[in-house]
Every structure is written in C-alpha cells, then in structure tokens.
Amino acid sequence: ARADCWRCAVAAQPDAGKMTTVPFEIRPSTIAGMGAYATHPIRKGARVIEYTGERITPKEADRRYQPGASANQRVLLFSVDDRVTIDAGVGGNEAMFINHSCEPNCESVTDRSRVYIVAVRKIQAGEELTYDYNLTREDVDDEDTEGRYACNCGAKTCRGTMLQPKPKAGLRSRPSGKPYRVE
C-alpha cells in the first residue's frame, strides 16, 4: 500500500475502488451543509480520496435529477467524459461532502476514468477540504440558475457562483473532469 498523505495510508482497494482510510472527518460546514475537515496535515499533491458512486450515462443522470427539483440542490454528479457520469448519491463515499470554494485547497483529477480529489497545497489539520466545482455554464443560464448554484465559500475572490467563470468571446471549456450540473 502506498501512503498518499503522511500518517495516513490512503490506498485504493483493488476491487471496490474505495479508500481504506480517509484523512478527514465529516461535520457541519459554514460553506454548505456538511463538510470534510482534515484530521491531520495533508501534503501538497496527496491523493485525498477517490470520488465514487454508480457510473451512469449523462442521459440517465438527467433523468434521475430533474432541473429545479429542489431549491437547495446538492451536487452529487461528476462528469468523467461524454459517456460516463458518477452519481455519488448511489454508492458514493465521503468525497460527496467536499464542498466548493473559489479559493480551493484541492482539485479534481481524472486518471484512467477514475476521479480523485488531490491537495493543491499543504492543508492543515482542522481545515475544510474544498475544490472548485467549476460547473458547466449553458447559453440559456439566467438569474434563477445563478441562484441555484450560489457560492457561499467566503473567499476574498469569491465569484458568487459554483458555475465556471463566464467564457471569453469565442472560447468553450471542456465539459469532462468536473462535477456535473443538472439543468
């Protein structure tokens, strides 16, 4: 087993794809609902946890999570590529509690169709783990959509939304490798 952060062996089990130990605990968050808090320091570059859940098609994800079904929608879907979406609401793990921040201490990394949350800097014990959800924008987004995906991270550079920054003229971003937005 490979140690992915000091004092904590976070090794993937061969069949289940689950982590054996996580370097964080789940408790109430000031950002949103419940959050993941480091139980000890995590080094920069450490693979914190794999984002797991049922692997489904984007079409099935749209069927399961109808737009506007909840005023306080949680982001549980993660787009791996144009054919696969991970639904953490079915068989997911503690990764679903890592909240969004506009100034994150983690990022998502896709490796061989698996999604991992990786520390982008040293994280201190007690610090909430976050990554930028960078949800895909649509041409038809309106104020209601912005409100549904409002950000409460409190960062100095908070853009006020979990949606990706508005694109510059003529540019489109890649839709895979990030949380999947239901619309």
PDB file of C-alpha atoms in Angstrom:
ATOM      1  CA  ALA A   1       0.000   0.000   0.000  1.00  0.00           C
ATOM      2  CA  ARG A   2       1.190   3.492  -0.872  1.00  0.00           C
ATOM      3  CA  ALA A   3       0.850   6.317   1.673  1.00  0.00           C
ATOM      4  CA  ASP A   4      -0.872   9.247  -0.050  1.00  0.00           C
ATOM      5  CA  CYS A   5      -0.510  11.622   2.882  1.00  0.00           C
ATOM      6  CA  TRP A   6       1.748  11.373   5.902  1.00  0.00           C
ATOM      7  CA  ARG A   7       0.487   9.340   8.893  1.00  0.00           C
ATOM      8  CA  CYS A   8      -2.403   8.112   6.756  1.00  0.00           C
ATOM      9  CA  ALA A   9      -2.384   5.222   4.336  1.00  0.00           C
ATOM     10  CA  VAL A  10      -4.973   6.050   1.711  1.00  0.00           C
ATOM     11  CA  ALA A  11      -4.735   3.117  -0.642  1.00  0.00           C
ATOM     12  CA  ALA A  12      -7.335   2.051  -3.175  1.00  0.00           C
ATOM     13  CA  GLN A  13      -8.771  -1.421  -2.667  1.00  0.00           C
ATOM     14  CA  PRO A  14      -8.365  -3.400  -5.888  1.00  0.00           C
ATOM     15  CA  ASP A  15     -12.000  -4.376  -6.445  1.00  0.00           C
ATOM     16  CA  ALA A  16     -14.186  -1.868  -4.643  1.00  0.00           C
ATOM     17  CA  GLY A  17     -12.390   1.303  -5.712  1.00  0.00           C
ATOM     18  CA  LYS A  18     -12.917   2.625  -2.178  1.00  0.00           C
ATOM     19  CA  MET A  19     -10.269   4.191   0.007  1.00  0.00           C
ATOM     20  CA  THR A  20      -9.369   2.262   3.154  1.00  0.00           C
ATOM     21  CA  THR A  21      -8.900   5.337   5.352  1.00  0.00           C
ATOM     22  CA  VAL A  22      -9.719   8.972   4.758  1.00  0.00           C
ATOM     23  CA  PRO A  23      -7.632  11.822   6.190  1.00  0.00           C
ATOM     24  CA  PHE A  24     -10.703  13.819   7.137  1.00  0.00           C
ATOM     25  CA  GLU A  25     -13.937  13.752   9.118  1.00  0.00           C
ATOM     26  CA  ILE A  26     -17.418  14.910   8.162  1.00  0.00           C
ATOM     27  CA  ARG A  27     -19.025  17.656  10.246  1.00  0.00           C
ATOM     28  CA  PRO A  28     -21.194  20.787   9.803  1.00  0.00           C
ATOM     29  CA  SER A  29     -19.748  23.351   7.396  1.00  0.00           C
ATOM     30  CA  THR A  30     -20.038  27.124   7.216  1.00  0.00           C
ATOM     31  CA  ILE A  31     -19.943  26.807   3.413  1.00  0.00           C
ATOM     32  CA  ALA A  32     -22.835  24.383   2.880  1.00  0.00           C
ATOM     33  CA  GLY A  33     -24.457  21.583   4.905  1.00  0.00           C
ATOM     34  CA  MET A  34     -21.810  19.087   5.928  1.00  0.00           C
ATOM     35  CA  GLY A  35     -18.137  19.399   5.014  1.00  0.00           C
ATOM     36  CA  ALA A  36     -14.920  17.388   5.083  1.00  0.00           C
ATOM     37  CA  TYR A  37     -12.283  18.593   7.584  1.00  0.00           C
ATOM     38  CA  ALA A  38      -8.663  17.404   7.658  1.00  0.00           C
ATOM     39  CA  THR A  39      -7.908  15.306  10.752  1.00  0.00           C
ATOM     40  CA  HIS A  40      -4.170  15.900  10.321  1.00  0.00           C
ATOM     41  CA  PRO A  41      -1.906  17.789   7.888  1.00  0.00           C
ATOM     42  CA  ILE A  42      -2.158  16.681   4.232  1.00  0.00           C
ATOM     43  CA  ARG A  43       0.799  17.310   1.956  1.00  0.00           C
ATOM     44  CA  LYS A  44       0.556  19.138  -1.357  1.00  0.00           C
ATOM     45  CA  GLY A  45      -0.006  16.615  -4.153  1.00  0.00           C
ATOM     46  CA  ALA A  46      -1.573  13.972  -1.892  1.00  0.00           C
ATOM     47  CA  ARG A  47      -4.412  11.978  -3.391  1.00  0.00           C
ATOM     48  CA  VAL A  48      -7.026  12.580  -0.696  1.00  0.00           C
ATOM     49  CA  ILE A  49      -9.876  10.333  -1.893  1.00  0.00           C
ATOM     50  CA  GLU A  50     -11.429   8.829  -4.992  1.00  0.00           C
ATOM     51  CA  TYR A  51     -14.839  10.245  -5.974  1.00  0.00           C
ATOM     52  CA  THR A  52     -17.020   7.144  -6.170  1.00  0.00           C
ATOM     53  CA  GLY A  53     -20.593   6.231  -6.941  1.00  0.00           C
ATOM     54  CA  GLU A  54     -22.627   4.490  -9.600  1.00  0.00           C
ATOM     55  CA  ARG A  55     -21.265   5.009 -13.124  1.00  0.00           C
ATOM     56  CA  ILE A  56     -24.115   6.061 -15.403  1.00  0.00           C
ATOM     57  CA  THR A  57     -24.678   7.859 -18.702  1.00  0.00           C
ATOM     58  CA  PRO A  58     -25.309  11.618 -18.803  1.00  0.00           C
ATOM     59  CA  LYS A  59     -28.801  10.831 -20.135  1.00  0.00           C
ATOM     60  CA  GLU A  60     -29.541   8.704 -17.035  1.00  0.00           C
ATOM     61  CA  ALA A  61     -28.154  11.500 -14.808  1.00  0.00           C
ATOM     62  CA  ASP A  62     -30.573  13.978 -16.412  1.00  0.00           C
ATOM     63  CA  ARG A  63     -33.445  11.516 -15.877  1.00  0.00           C
ATOM     64  CA  ARG A  64     -32.592  10.999 -12.195  1.00  0.00           C
ATOM     65  CA  TYR A  65     -32.075  14.621 -11.274  1.00  0.00           C
ATOM     66  CA  GLN A  66     -34.739  16.809 -12.820  1.00  0.00           C
ATOM     67  CA  PRO A  67     -33.897  20.532 -13.018  1.00  0.00           C
ATOM     68  CA  GLY A  68     -35.232  22.643 -10.191  1.00  0.00           C
ATOM     69  CA  ALA A  69     -36.451  19.601  -8.245  1.00  0.00           C
ATOM     70  CA  SER A  70     -35.003  21.154  -5.114  1.00  0.00           C
ATOM     71  CA  ALA A  71     -34.289  24.762  -4.219  1.00  0.00           C
ATOM     72  CA  ASN A  72     -31.220  23.557  -2.306  1.00  0.00           C
ATOM     73  CA  GLN A  73     -29.764  21.081  -4.783  1.00  0.00           C
ATOM     74  CA  ARG A  74     -26.619  19.205  -3.780  1.00  0.00           C
ATOM     75  CA  VAL A  75     -24.053  18.494  -6.455  1.00  0.00           C
ATOM     76  CA  LEU A  76     -23.655  14.692  -6.463  1.00  0.00           C
ATOM     77  CA  LEU A  77     -22.843  14.070 -10.121  1.00  0.00           C
ATOM     78  CA  PHE A  78     -19.364  14.169 -11.618  1.00  0.00           C
ATOM     79  CA  SER A  79     -18.771  14.042 -15.364  1.00  0.00           C
ATOM     80  CA  VAL A  80     -15.852  11.745 -16.243  1.00  0.00           C
ATOM     81  CA  ASP A  81     -16.222  12.132 -20.001  1.00  0.00           C
ATOM     82  CA  ASP A  82     -19.037  12.461 -22.546  1.00  0.00           C
ATOM     83  CA  ARG A  83     -20.184   8.859 -21.856  1.00  0.00           C
ATOM     84  CA  VAL A  84     -19.742   8.418 -18.102  1.00  0.00           C
ATOM     85  CA  THR A  85     -21.075  10.323 -15.101  1.00  0.00           C
ATOM     86  CA  ILE A  86     -20.508   9.287 -11.488  1.00  0.00           C
ATOM     87  CA  ASP A  87     -23.584   9.511  -9.253  1.00  0.00           C
ATOM     88  CA  ALA A  88     -22.312   9.776  -5.658  1.00  0.00           C
ATOM     89  CA  GLY A  89     -25.944   9.604  -4.472  1.00  0.00           C
ATOM     90  CA  VAL A  90     -25.859   5.865  -5.284  1.00  0.00           C
ATOM     91  CA  GLY A  91     -22.930   4.024  -3.711  1.00  0.00           C
ATOM     92  CA  GLY A  92     -20.849   7.156  -3.218  1.00  0.00           C
ATOM     93  CA  ASN A  93     -18.340   7.766  -0.461  1.00  0.00           C
ATOM     94  CA  GLU A  94     -17.249  10.644   1.780  1.00  0.00           C
ATOM     95  CA  ALA A  95     -15.936  12.615  -1.233  1.00  0.00           C
ATOM     96  CA  MET A  96     -19.501  13.855  -1.785  1.00  0.00           C
ATOM     97  CA  PHE A  97     -19.088  16.071   1.302  1.00  0.00           C
ATOM     98  CA  ILE A  98     -16.135  18.057  -0.050  1.00  0.00           C
ATOM     99  CA  ASN A  99     -17.600  21.496  -0.671  1.00  0.00           C
ATOM    100  CA  HIS A 100     -16.954  24.055  -3.405  1.00  0.00           C
ATOM    101  CA  SER A 101     -14.684  27.059  -2.933  1.00  0.00           C
ATOM    102  CA  CYS A 102     -13.486  29.752  -5.312  1.00  0.00           C
ATOM    103  CA  GLU A 103     -10.099  29.509  -3.500  1.00  0.00           C
ATOM    104  CA  PRO A 104      -9.820  25.718  -3.099  1.00  0.00           C
ATOM    105  CA  ASN A 105      -7.145  23.666  -1.353  1.00  0.00           C
ATOM    106  CA  CYS A 106      -7.861  20.627  -3.576  1.00  0.00           C
ATOM    107  CA  GLU A 107      -8.647  19.881  -7.205  1.00  0.00           C
ATOM    108  CA  SER A 108     -10.245  17.018  -9.094  1.00  0.00           C
ATOM    109  CA  VAL A 109      -8.010  14.874 -11.282  1.00  0.00           C
ATOM    110  CA  THR A 110      -9.243  12.257 -13.740  1.00  0.00           C
ATOM    111  CA  ASP A 111      -6.882   9.314 -14.207  1.00  0.00           C
ATOM    112  CA  ARG A 112      -7.917   6.329 -16.351  1.00  0.00           C
ATOM    113  CA  SER A 113     -11.623   7.157 -15.998  1.00  0.00           C
ATOM    114  CA  ARG A 114     -11.375   7.459 -12.213  1.00  0.00           C
ATOM    115  CA  VAL A 115     -11.760  10.771 -10.395  1.00  0.00           C
ATOM    116  CA  TYR A 116      -9.542  11.696  -7.448  1.00  0.00           C
ATOM    117  CA  ILE A 117      -9.502  14.703  -5.157  1.00  0.00           C
ATOM    118  CA  VAL A 118      -5.893  15.893  -4.792  1.00  0.00           C
ATOM    119  CA  ALA A 119      -4.421  18.545  -2.465  1.00  0.00           C
ATOM    120  CA  VAL A 120      -3.094  21.579  -4.386  1.00  0.00           C
ATOM    121  CA  ARG A 121      -1.263  22.912  -1.324  1.00  0.00           C
ATOM    122  CA  LYS A 122      -0.430  21.808   2.199  1.00  0.00           C
ATOM    123  CA  ILE A 123      -3.639  21.513   4.221  1.00  0.00           C
ATOM    124  CA  GLN A 124      -3.587  21.991   7.987  1.00  0.00           C
ATOM    125  CA  ALA A 125      -5.465  19.815  10.483  1.00  0.00           C
ATOM    126  CA  GLY A 126      -8.955  21.229  11.056  1.00  0.00           C
ATOM    127  CA  GLU A 127      -9.097  22.980   7.669  1.00  0.00           C
ATOM    128  CA  GLU A 128     -12.121  22.285   5.476  1.00  0.00           C
ATOM    129  CA  LEU A 129     -11.293  20.476   2.220  1.00  0.00           C
ATOM    130  CA  THR A 130     -12.653  22.206  -0.888  1.00  0.00           C
ATOM    131  CA  TYR A 131     -12.309  22.216  -4.642  1.00  0.00           C
ATOM    132  CA  ASP A 132     -13.716  24.443  -7.380  1.00  0.00           C
ATOM    133  CA  TYR A 133     -16.767  22.661  -8.819  1.00  0.00           C
ATOM    134  CA  ASN A 134     -16.434  24.846 -11.931  1.00  0.00           C
ATOM    135  CA  LEU A 135     -19.889  23.719 -13.113  1.00  0.00           C
ATOM    136  CA  THR A 136     -20.550  23.994 -16.838  1.00  0.00           C
ATOM    137  CA  ARG A 137     -22.401  27.099 -17.974  1.00  0.00           C
ATOM    138  CA  GLU A 138     -25.137  26.941 -20.583  1.00  0.00           C
ATOM    139  CA  ASP A 139     -26.097  29.669 -23.042  1.00  0.00           C
ATOM    140  CA  VAL A 140     -29.579  29.801 -21.503  1.00  0.00           C
ATOM    141  CA  ASP A 141     -28.438  30.430 -17.896  1.00  0.00           C
ATOM    142  CA  ASP A 142     -30.462  33.079 -16.095  1.00  0.00           C
ATOM    143  CA  GLU A 143     -30.611  34.598 -12.606  1.00  0.00           C
ATOM    144  CA  ASP A 144     -32.559  31.589 -11.281  1.00  0.00           C
ATOM    145  CA  THR A 145     -29.738  29.290 -12.387  1.00  0.00           C
ATOM    146  CA  GLU A 146     -27.136  31.561 -10.793  1.00  0.00           C
ATOM    147  CA  GLY A 147     -29.189  31.489  -7.583  1.00  0.00           C
ATOM    148  CA  ARG A 148     -29.490  27.688  -7.551  1.00  0.00           C
ATOM    149  CA  TYR A 149     -25.716  27.414  -7.789  1.00  0.00           C
ATOM    150  CA  ALA A 150     -24.813  30.322  -5.496  1.00  0.00           C
ATOM    151  CA  CYS A 151     -21.445  30.092  -3.749  1.00  0.00           C
ATOM    152  CA  ASN A 152     -21.065  30.694  -0.016  1.00  0.00           C
ATOM    153  CA  CYS A 153     -17.341  29.973   0.278  1.00  0.00           C
ATOM    154  CA  GLY A 154     -16.475  33.368   1.767  1.00  0.00           C
ATOM    155  CA  ALA A 155     -13.183  33.619  -0.152  1.00  0.00           C
ATOM    156  CA  LYS A 156     -11.849  37.096  -0.940  1.00  0.00           C
ATOM    157  CA  THR A 157     -12.032  36.230  -4.641  1.00  0.00           C
ATOM    158  CA  CYS A 158     -15.459  34.526  -4.461  1.00  0.00           C
ATOM    159  CA  ARG A 159     -17.213  34.822  -7.828  1.00  0.00           C
ATOM    160  CA  GLY A 160     -20.607  34.259  -6.166  1.00  0.00           C
ATOM    161  CA  THR A 161     -21.397  31.058  -8.050  1.00  0.00           C
ATOM    162  CA  MET A 162     -20.260  27.453  -8.364  1.00  0.00           C
ATOM    163  CA  LEU A 163     -20.650  27.867 -12.135  1.00  0.00           C
ATOM    164  CA  GLN A 164     -17.456  28.271 -14.120  1.00  0.00           C
ATOM    165  CA  PRO A 165     -16.452  31.857 -14.895  1.00  0.00           C
ATOM    166  CA  LYS A 166     -18.280  33.311 -17.880  1.00  0.00           C
ATOM    167  CA  PRO A 167     -16.355  32.387 -21.036  1.00  0.00           C
ATOM    168  CA  LYS A 168     -14.474  34.959 -23.019  1.00  0.00           C
ATOM    169  CA  ALA A 169     -15.825  35.542 -26.522  1.00  0.00           C
ATOM    170  CA  GLY A 170     -15.237  32.550 -28.797  1.00  0.00           C
ATOM    171  CA  LEU A 171     -13.945  30.146 -26.112  1.00  0.00           C
ATOM    172  CA  ARG A 172     -15.666  26.976 -24.839  1.00  0.00           C
ATOM    173  CA  SER A 173     -14.407  24.913 -21.936  1.00  0.00           C
ATOM    174  CA  ARG A 174     -14.050  21.136 -21.792  1.00  0.00           C
ATOM    175  CA  PRO A 175     -17.089  19.571 -20.074  1.00  0.00           C
ATOM    176  CA  SER A 176     -15.459  16.432 -18.643  1.00  0.00           C
ATOM    177  CA  GLY A 177     -13.420  16.005 -15.484  1.00  0.00           C
ATOM    178  CA  LYS A 178     -15.631  18.086 -13.207  1.00  0.00           C
ATOM    179  CA  PRO A 179     -18.880  17.926 -11.302  1.00  0.00           C
ATOM    180  CA  TYR A 180     -21.939  17.547 -13.484  1.00  0.00           C
ATOM    181  CA  ARG A 181     -24.620  20.183 -13.286  1.00  0.00           C
ATOM    182  CA  VAL A 182     -28.255  19.186 -13.601  1.00  0.00           C
ATOM    183  CA  GLU A 183     -30.335  21.504 -15.781  1.00  0.00           C
TER     184      GLU A 183
END
